[in-house]
Amino acid sequence: AQKITQTQPGMFVQEKEAVTLDCTYDTSDQSYGLFWYKQPSSGEMIFLIYQGSYDEQNATEGRYSLNFQKARKSANLVISASQLGDSAMYFCAMREDNYGQNFVFGPGTRLSVLP
Amino acid sequence: EPEVTQTPSHQVTQMGQEVILRCVPISNHLYFYWYRQILGQKVEFLVSFYNNEISEKSEIFDDQFSVERPDGSNFTLKIRSTKLEDSAMYFCASSGTELGPQHFGDGTRLSIL
């Protein structure tokens, strides 16, 4: 079974609109971390936001927020006020504390921001 | 802001040759990782390294792979006898804590001919 599922291979959003990128995960651990990374066409991996499984508040970092619904095992990324520079691949990743430090990545969602 | 740096950005190598990919993690980080991303596919974990030894490795990280921290700043990935299927982007990452975010370098694109 897939540990991380991102059901949207591609998304389009109008500039200045908000967009939600979906991520669901599968774990039996009680303690885990969820991460979002951005990969522009140039290829680098840019860390965006982190949510710990015990965090009660949804994480926010500037225009990025993470809509964490633990019971549903979802950790959707919300980008507010999209900008053209947000066009990129976005990867959701999970680290399970009982399985060590390595990340498991989802297949990614390609976001295209339209002018 | 401190960053992970990787060299070279692109490496072209003949099949069967050895290749060394270099990384300089963020200076006060203690945990180091290598990942790879075959073109168009998702990022896959290779190996994690802490306290001068491998702490975990994936099935991909077989005997042709090795990692080393030869000095206080560099962290290298060696592929002993490259195969065509080793062509990928290789990312180095580091983290300051065991469970915290991992910061990635810009990657080395490895092309095996």
PDB file of C-alpha atoms in Angstrom:
ATOM      1  CA  ALA A   1       0.000   0.000   0.000  1.00  0.00           C
ATOM      2  CA  GLN A   2       1.150   3.523  -0.726  1.00  0.00           C
ATOM      3  CA  LYS A   3       2.283   5.407   2.345  1.00  0.00           C
ATOM      4  CA  ILE A   4       1.659   8.813   0.781  1.00  0.00           C
ATOM      5  CA  THR A   5      -1.057   9.479  -1.763  1.00  0.00           C
ATOM      6  CA  GLN A   6      -1.378  12.646  -3.785  1.00  0.00           C
ATOM      7  CA  THR A   7      -4.432  12.197  -5.954  1.00  0.00           C
ATOM      8  CA  GLN A   8      -3.957  15.276  -8.138  1.00  0.00           C
ATOM      9  CA  PRO A   9      -1.223  14.720 -10.729  1.00  0.00           C
ATOM     10  CA  GLY A  10      -1.808  18.241 -12.027  1.00  0.00           C
ATOM     11  CA  MET A  11      -3.598  21.353 -10.823  1.00  0.00           C
ATOM     12  CA  PHE A  12      -4.289  24.745 -12.344  1.00  0.00           C
ATOM     13  CA  VAL A  13      -4.989  27.895 -10.392  1.00  0.00           C
ATOM     14  CA  GLN A  14      -5.514  31.494 -11.371  1.00  0.00           C
ATOM     15  CA  GLU A  15      -2.940  33.968 -10.093  1.00  0.00           C
ATOM     16  CA  LYS A  16      -3.936  35.497  -6.721  1.00  0.00           C
ATOM     17  CA  GLU A  17      -6.384  32.681  -6.000  1.00  0.00           C
ATOM     18  CA  ALA A  18      -5.916  30.117  -3.218  1.00  0.00           C
ATOM     19  CA  VAL A  19      -5.271  26.461  -4.036  1.00  0.00           C
ATOM     20  CA  THR A  20      -5.340  23.267  -1.984  1.00  0.00           C
ATOM     21  CA  LEU A  21      -3.050  20.357  -2.796  1.00  0.00           C
ATOM     22  CA  ASP A  22      -4.206  17.057  -1.339  1.00  0.00           C
ATOM     23  CA  CYS A  23      -2.122  14.585   0.618  1.00  0.00           C
ATOM     24  CA  THR A  24      -3.266  11.514   2.497  1.00  0.00           C
ATOM     25  CA  TYR A  25      -0.977   9.198   4.375  1.00  0.00           C
ATOM     26  CA  ASP A  26      -0.984   5.742   5.849  1.00  0.00           C
ATOM     27  CA  THR A  27       0.726   4.919   9.117  1.00  0.00           C
ATOM     28  CA  SER A  28       0.147   2.952  12.263  1.00  0.00           C
ATOM     29  CA  ASP A  29       2.655   5.081  14.177  1.00  0.00           C
ATOM     30  CA  GLN A  30       1.359   7.546  16.738  1.00  0.00           C
ATOM     31  CA  SER A  31       4.372   9.786  16.263  1.00  0.00           C
ATOM     32  CA  TYR A  32       5.244  11.034  12.804  1.00  0.00           C
ATOM     33  CA  GLY A  33       5.994  14.163  10.852  1.00  0.00           C
ATOM     34  CA  LEU A  34       4.517  15.480   7.633  1.00  0.00           C
ATOM     35  CA  PHE A  35       6.385  17.746   5.258  1.00  0.00           C
ATOM     36  CA  TRP A  36       5.783  19.577   2.021  1.00  0.00           C
ATOM     37  CA  TYR A  37       8.489  20.320  -0.521  1.00  0.00           C
ATOM     38  CA  LYS A  38       8.422  22.383  -3.703  1.00  0.00           C
ATOM     39  CA  GLN A  39      10.430  21.348  -6.760  1.00  0.00           C
ATOM     40  CA  PRO A  40      10.626  24.035  -9.469  1.00  0.00           C
ATOM     41  CA  SER A  41      11.597  23.111 -13.021  1.00  0.00           C
ATOM     42  CA  SER A  42      15.218  23.833 -12.125  1.00  0.00           C
ATOM     43  CA  GLY A  43      15.127  20.690  -9.975  1.00  0.00           C
ATOM     44  CA  GLU A  44      16.005  21.736  -6.449  1.00  0.00           C
ATOM     45  CA  MET A  45      13.905  20.611  -3.472  1.00  0.00           C
ATOM     46  CA  ILE A  46      12.706  23.456  -1.289  1.00  0.00           C
ATOM     47  CA  PHE A  47      11.306  22.765   2.176  1.00  0.00           C
ATOM     48  CA  LEU A  48       7.997  24.569   2.723  1.00  0.00           C
ATOM     49  CA  ILE A  49       6.254  23.448   5.878  1.00  0.00           C
ATOM     50  CA  TYR A  50       6.219  20.818   8.631  1.00  0.00           C
ATOM     51  CA  GLN A  51       3.473  19.357  10.818  1.00  0.00           C
ATOM     52  CA  GLY A  52       4.142  17.041  13.742  1.00  0.00           C
ATOM     53  CA  SER A  53       1.536  14.445  14.583  1.00  0.00           C
ATOM     54  CA  TYR A  54       1.158  15.809  18.086  1.00  0.00           C
ATOM     55  CA  ASP A  55       0.871  19.432  17.020  1.00  0.00           C
ATOM     56  CA  GLU A  56      -2.585  20.700  17.839  1.00  0.00           C
ATOM     57  CA  GLN A  57      -2.378  23.774  15.663  1.00  0.00           C
ATOM     58  CA  ASN A  58      -2.173  23.642  11.888  1.00  0.00           C
ATOM     59  CA  ALA A  59       1.246  24.743  10.691  1.00  0.00           C
ATOM     60  CA  THR A  60       1.569  28.015   8.802  1.00  0.00           C
ATOM     61  CA  GLU A  61       4.525  29.572   7.006  1.00  0.00           C
ATOM     62  CA  GLY A  62       3.749  32.782   5.201  1.00  0.00           C
ATOM     63  CA  ARG A  63       1.393  31.983   2.327  1.00  0.00           C
ATOM     64  CA  TYR A  64       1.583  28.272   3.070  1.00  0.00           C
ATOM     65  CA  SER A  65      -0.617  26.503   5.571  1.00  0.00           C
ATOM     66  CA  LEU A  66      -1.162  22.863   6.272  1.00  0.00           C
ATOM     67  CA  ASN A  67      -4.696  21.633   6.821  1.00  0.00           C
ATOM     68  CA  PHE A  68      -4.003  18.719   9.155  1.00  0.00           C
ATOM     69  CA  GLN A  69      -6.886  16.332   9.798  1.00  0.00           C
ATOM     70  CA  LYS A  70      -5.406  13.552  11.851  1.00  0.00           C
ATOM     71  CA  ALA A  71      -8.486  11.317  12.018  1.00  0.00           C
ATOM     72  CA  ARG A  72      -8.757  11.395   8.240  1.00  0.00           C
ATOM     73  CA  LYS A  73      -4.975  11.056   7.839  1.00  0.00           C
ATOM     74  CA  SER A  74      -4.785  14.017   5.552  1.00  0.00           C
ATOM     75  CA  ALA A  75      -2.297  16.869   5.408  1.00  0.00           C
ATOM     76  CA  ASN A  76      -3.350  19.170   2.615  1.00  0.00           C
ATOM     77  CA  LEU A  77      -1.204  22.122   1.607  1.00  0.00           C
ATOM     78  CA  VAL A  78      -3.008  25.417   1.120  1.00  0.00           C
ATOM     79  CA  ILE A  79      -1.291  28.153  -0.855  1.00  0.00           C
ATOM     80  CA  SER A  80      -2.988  31.511  -0.531  1.00  0.00           C
ATOM     81  CA  ALA A  81      -2.722  34.288  -3.119  1.00  0.00           C
ATOM     82  CA  SER A  82      -0.951  32.158  -5.738  1.00  0.00           C
ATOM     83  CA  GLN A  83       1.922  33.699  -7.648  1.00  0.00           C
ATOM     84  CA  LEU A  84       3.387  32.748 -11.000  1.00  0.00           C
ATOM     85  CA  GLY A  85       6.528  31.599  -9.185  1.00  0.00           C
ATOM     86  CA  ASP A  86       4.490  28.985  -7.354  1.00  0.00           C
ATOM     87  CA  SER A  87       4.315  26.896 -10.536  1.00  0.00           C
ATOM     88  CA  ALA A  88       6.237  23.744  -9.624  1.00  0.00           C
ATOM     89  CA  MET A  89       5.939  20.135  -8.486  1.00  0.00           C
ATOM     90  CA  TYR A  90       4.847  19.782  -4.886  1.00  0.00           C
ATOM     91  CA  PHE A  91       5.714  16.705  -2.864  1.00  0.00           C
ATOM     92  CA  CYS A  92       4.169  15.573   0.382  1.00  0.00           C
ATOM     93  CA  ALA A  93       6.480  13.484   2.585  1.00  0.00           C
ATOM     94  CA  MET A  94       6.199  11.604   5.843  1.00  0.00           C
ATOM     95  CA  ARG A  95       8.640  10.430   8.440  1.00  0.00           C
ATOM     96  CA  GLU A  96       7.463   7.739  10.858  1.00  0.00           C
ATOM     97  CA  ASP A  97       9.322   7.903  14.131  1.00  0.00           C
ATOM     98  CA  ASN A  98       9.370   4.143  14.588  1.00  0.00           C
ATOM     99  CA  TYR A  99      10.897   3.664  11.157  1.00  0.00           C
ATOM    100  CA  GLY A 100      13.822   6.006  11.512  1.00  0.00           C
ATOM    101  CA  GLN A 101      14.734   9.245   9.941  1.00  0.00           C
ATOM    102  CA  ASN A 102      14.105   8.646   6.257  1.00  0.00           C
ATOM    103  CA  PHE A 103      11.294  10.335   4.398  1.00  0.00           C
ATOM    104  CA  VAL A 104       8.743   8.630   2.219  1.00  0.00           C
ATOM    105  CA  PHE A 105       7.620  10.892  -0.597  1.00  0.00           C
ATOM    106  CA  GLY A 106       4.364  10.986  -2.481  1.00  0.00           C
ATOM    107  CA  PRO A 107       4.235  11.035  -6.289  1.00  0.00           C
ATOM    108  CA  GLY A 108       3.790  14.798  -6.410  1.00  0.00           C
ATOM    109  CA  THR A 109       1.322  17.309  -7.821  1.00  0.00           C
ATOM    110  CA  ARG A 110       2.283  19.637 -10.629  1.00  0.00           C
ATOM    111  CA  LEU A 111       0.813  23.079  -9.959  1.00  0.00           C
ATOM    112  CA  SER A 112       0.487  25.562 -12.771  1.00  0.00           C
ATOM    113  CA  VAL A 113      -0.411  29.150 -11.912  1.00  0.00           C
ATOM    114  CA  LEU A 114      -2.151  30.975 -14.742  1.00  0.00           C
ATOM    115  CA  PRO A 115      -1.782  34.729 -15.272  1.00  0.00           C
TER     116      PRO A 115
ATOM    117  CA  GLU B   1      20.392  31.438   5.230  1.00  0.00           C
ATOM    118  CA  PRO B   2      22.639  28.363   5.490  1.00  0.00           C
ATOM    119  CA  GLU B   3      22.176  25.816   2.762  1.00  0.00           C
ATOM    120  CA  VAL B   4      23.244  22.373   1.630  1.00  0.00           C
ATOM    121  CA  THR B   5      25.579  22.539  -1.343  1.00  0.00           C
ATOM    122  CA  GLN B   6      26.197  19.767  -3.833  1.00  0.00           C
ATOM    123  CA  THR B   7      28.857  19.370  -6.491  1.00  0.00           C
ATOM    124  CA  PRO B   8      28.938  18.845  -9.354  1.00  0.00           C
ATOM    125  CA  SER B   9      25.542  20.007 -10.572  1.00  0.00           C
ATOM    126  CA  HIS B  10      25.789  17.607 -13.516  1.00  0.00           C
ATOM    127  CA  GLN B  11      28.003  14.530 -13.882  1.00  0.00           C
ATOM    128  CA  VAL B  12      28.312  12.486 -17.066  1.00  0.00           C
ATOM    129  CA  THR B  13      30.032   9.122 -16.677  1.00  0.00           C
ATOM    130  CA  GLN B  14      30.622   6.017 -18.750  1.00  0.00           C
ATOM    131  CA  MET B  15      28.867   2.861 -17.582  1.00  0.00           C
ATOM    132  CA  GLY B  16      31.101   0.825 -15.304  1.00  0.00           C
ATOM    133  CA  GLN B  17      33.029   3.815 -14.037  1.00  0.00           C
ATOM    134  CA  GLU B  18      33.116   4.965 -10.437  1.00  0.00           C
ATOM    135  CA  VAL B  19      31.538   8.268  -9.524  1.00  0.00           C
ATOM    136  CA  ILE B  20      31.670  10.350  -6.341  1.00  0.00           C
ATOM    137  CA  LEU B  21      28.961  12.874  -5.579  1.00  0.00           C
ATOM    138  CA  ARG B  22      29.848  15.508  -3.041  1.00  0.00           C
ATOM    139  CA  CYS B  23      27.795  17.367  -0.498  1.00  0.00           C
ATOM    140  CA  VAL B  24      28.454  19.956   2.144  1.00  0.00           C
ATOM    141  CA  PRO B  25      25.617  19.781   4.682  1.00  0.00           C
ATOM    142  CA  ILE B  26      24.557  22.723   6.813  1.00  0.00           C
ATOM    143  CA  SER B  27      27.374  23.219   9.272  1.00  0.00           C
ATOM    144  CA  ASN B  28      25.641  22.517  12.586  1.00  0.00           C
ATOM    145  CA  HIS B  29      23.545  19.640  11.284  1.00  0.00           C
ATOM    146  CA  LEU B  30      24.201  16.119  12.514  1.00  0.00           C
ATOM    147  CA  TYR B  31      21.999  13.947  10.326  1.00  0.00           C
ATOM    148  CA  PHE B  32      22.761  13.419   6.663  1.00  0.00           C
ATOM    149  CA  TYR B  33      20.868  11.720   3.864  1.00  0.00           C
ATOM    150  CA  TRP B  34      21.037  10.791   0.243  1.00  0.00           C
ATOM    151  CA  TYR B  35      17.957  10.481  -1.961  1.00  0.00           C
ATOM    152  CA  ARG B  36      17.556   9.922  -5.659  1.00  0.00           C
ATOM    153  CA  GLN B  37      14.899  10.898  -8.173  1.00  0.00           C
ATOM    154  CA  ILE B  38      14.738   9.137 -11.497  1.00  0.00           C
ATOM    155  CA  LEU B  39      13.430  11.519 -14.155  1.00  0.00           C
ATOM    156  CA  GLY B  40       9.694  12.034 -13.806  1.00  0.00           C
ATOM    157  CA  GLN B  41       9.404   9.827 -10.729  1.00  0.00           C
ATOM    158  CA  LYS B  42       9.172  10.420  -7.022  1.00  0.00           C
ATOM    159  CA  VAL B  43      12.024  10.990  -4.638  1.00  0.00           C
ATOM    160  CA  GLU B  44      13.407   7.765  -3.112  1.00  0.00           C
ATOM    161  CA  PHE B  45      15.416   7.363   0.063  1.00  0.00           C
ATOM    162  CA  LEU B  46      18.863   5.822  -0.239  1.00  0.00           C
ATOM    163  CA  VAL B  47      20.695   6.163   3.067  1.00  0.00           C
ATOM    164  CA  SER B  48      20.888   8.106   6.307  1.00  0.00           C
ATOM    165  CA  PHE B  49      24.080   8.786   8.246  1.00  0.00           C
ATOM    166  CA  TYR B  50      24.646   9.858  11.824  1.00  0.00           C
ATOM    167  CA  ASN B  51      27.600   9.822  14.172  1.00  0.00           C
ATOM    168  CA  ASN B  52      29.920   8.624  11.425  1.00  0.00           C
ATOM    169  CA  GLU B  53      27.951   5.574  10.510  1.00  0.00           C
ATOM    170  CA  ILE B  54      25.000   4.522   8.390  1.00  0.00           C
ATOM    171  CA  SER B  55      21.825   4.530  10.454  1.00  0.00           C
ATOM    172  CA  GLU B  56      19.492   3.274   7.746  1.00  0.00           C
ATOM    173  CA  LYS B  57      19.579   2.271   4.130  1.00  0.00           C
ATOM    174  CA  SER B  58      17.019   1.268   1.557  1.00  0.00           C
ATOM    175  CA  GLU B  59      16.969  -1.698  -0.807  1.00  0.00           C
ATOM    176  CA  ILE B  60      18.323   0.565  -3.520  1.00  0.00           C
ATOM    177  CA  PHE B  61      21.511   1.146  -1.522  1.00  0.00           C
ATOM    178  CA  ASP B  62      23.275  -2.077  -2.455  1.00  0.00           C
ATOM    179  CA  ASP B  63      26.948  -3.019  -2.360  1.00  0.00           C
ATOM    180  CA  GLN B  64      27.876  -0.709  -5.209  1.00  0.00           C
ATOM    181  CA  PHE B  65      26.966   2.311  -3.072  1.00  0.00           C
ATOM    182  CA  SER B  66      28.926   3.728  -0.172  1.00  0.00           C
ATOM    183  CA  VAL B  67      28.919   6.932   1.847  1.00  0.00           C
ATOM    184  CA  GLU B  68      31.642   8.680   3.709  1.00  0.00           C
ATOM    185  CA  ARG B  69      32.230  11.760   5.790  1.00  0.00           C
ATOM    186  CA  PRO B  70      35.922  12.193   5.080  1.00  0.00           C
ATOM    187  CA  ASP B  71      36.299  15.391   7.091  1.00  0.00           C
ATOM    188  CA  GLY B  72      34.188  17.712   9.204  1.00  0.00           C
ATOM    189  CA  SER B  73      32.312  19.265   6.316  1.00  0.00           C
ATOM    190  CA  ASN B  74      31.921  16.907   3.347  1.00  0.00           C
ATOM    191  CA  PHE B  75      29.526  14.012   2.909  1.00  0.00           C
ATOM    192  CA  THR B  76      30.036  11.884  -0.192  1.00  0.00           C
ATOM    193  CA  LEU B  77      28.132   9.220  -2.076  1.00  0.00           C
ATOM    194  CA  LYS B  78      30.233   6.810  -4.129  1.00  0.00           C
ATOM    195  CA  ILE B  79      28.835   4.530  -6.804  1.00  0.00           C
ATOM    196  CA  ARG B  80      31.483   1.932  -7.565  1.00  0.00           C
ATOM    197  CA  SER B  81      30.523   0.571 -10.963  1.00  0.00           C
ATOM    198  CA  THR B  82      27.788   2.651 -12.497  1.00  0.00           C
ATOM    199  CA  LYS B  83      24.905   1.179 -14.467  1.00  0.00           C
ATOM    200  CA  LEU B  84      22.570   2.853 -16.932  1.00  0.00           C
ATOM    201  CA  GLU B  85      19.761   2.697 -14.388  1.00  0.00           C
ATOM    202  CA  ASP B  86      21.792   4.810 -11.956  1.00  0.00           C
ATOM    203  CA  SER B  87      20.988   7.832 -14.108  1.00  0.00           C
ATOM    204  CA  ALA B  88      18.984  10.121 -11.839  1.00  0.00           C
ATOM    205  CA  MET B  89      19.051  13.299  -9.806  1.00  0.00           C
ATOM    206  CA  TYR B  90      20.796  12.656  -6.501  1.00  0.00           C
ATOM    207  CA  PHE B  91      19.877  14.842  -3.558  1.00  0.00           C
ATOM    208  CA  CYS B  92      21.813  15.286  -0.373  1.00  0.00           C
ATOM    209  CA  ALA B  93      19.913  16.493   2.694  1.00  0.00           C
ATOM    210  CA  SER B  94      20.723  17.330   6.276  1.00  0.00           C
ATOM    211  CA  SER B  95      18.785  18.003   9.428  1.00  0.00           C
ATOM    212  CA  GLY B  96      19.701  19.468  12.765  1.00  0.00           C
ATOM    213  CA  THR B  97      17.553  17.117  14.773  1.00  0.00           C
ATOM    214  CA  GLU B  98      16.560  13.524  14.305  1.00  0.00           C
ATOM    215  CA  LEU B  99      12.913  14.286  13.653  1.00  0.00           C
ATOM    216  CA  GLY B 100      13.021  17.756  12.149  1.00  0.00           C
ATOM    217  CA  PRO B 101      12.797  19.012   8.573  1.00  0.00           C
ATOM    218  CA  GLN B 102      15.440  17.881   6.144  1.00  0.00           C
ATOM    219  CA  HIS B 103      17.026  20.580   4.029  1.00  0.00           C
ATOM    220  CA  PHE B 104      17.933  19.492   0.540  1.00  0.00           C
ATOM    221  CA  GLY B 105      20.732  20.563  -1.747  1.00  0.00           C
ATOM    222  CA  ASP B 106      20.067  21.491  -5.359  1.00  0.00           C
ATOM    223  CA  GLY B 107      20.971  17.986  -6.487  1.00  0.00           C
ATOM    224  CA  THR B 108      23.490  16.403  -8.832  1.00  0.00           C
ATOM    225  CA  ARG B 109      22.147  15.169 -12.133  1.00  0.00           C
ATOM    226  CA  LEU B 110      23.991  11.940 -12.923  1.00  0.00           C
ATOM    227  CA  SER B 111      23.913  10.734 -16.514  1.00  0.00           C
ATOM    228  CA  ILE B 112      25.354   7.299 -17.293  1.00  0.00           C
ATOM    229  CA  LEU B 113      26.295   6.661 -20.919  1.00  0.00           C
TER     230      LEU B 113
END
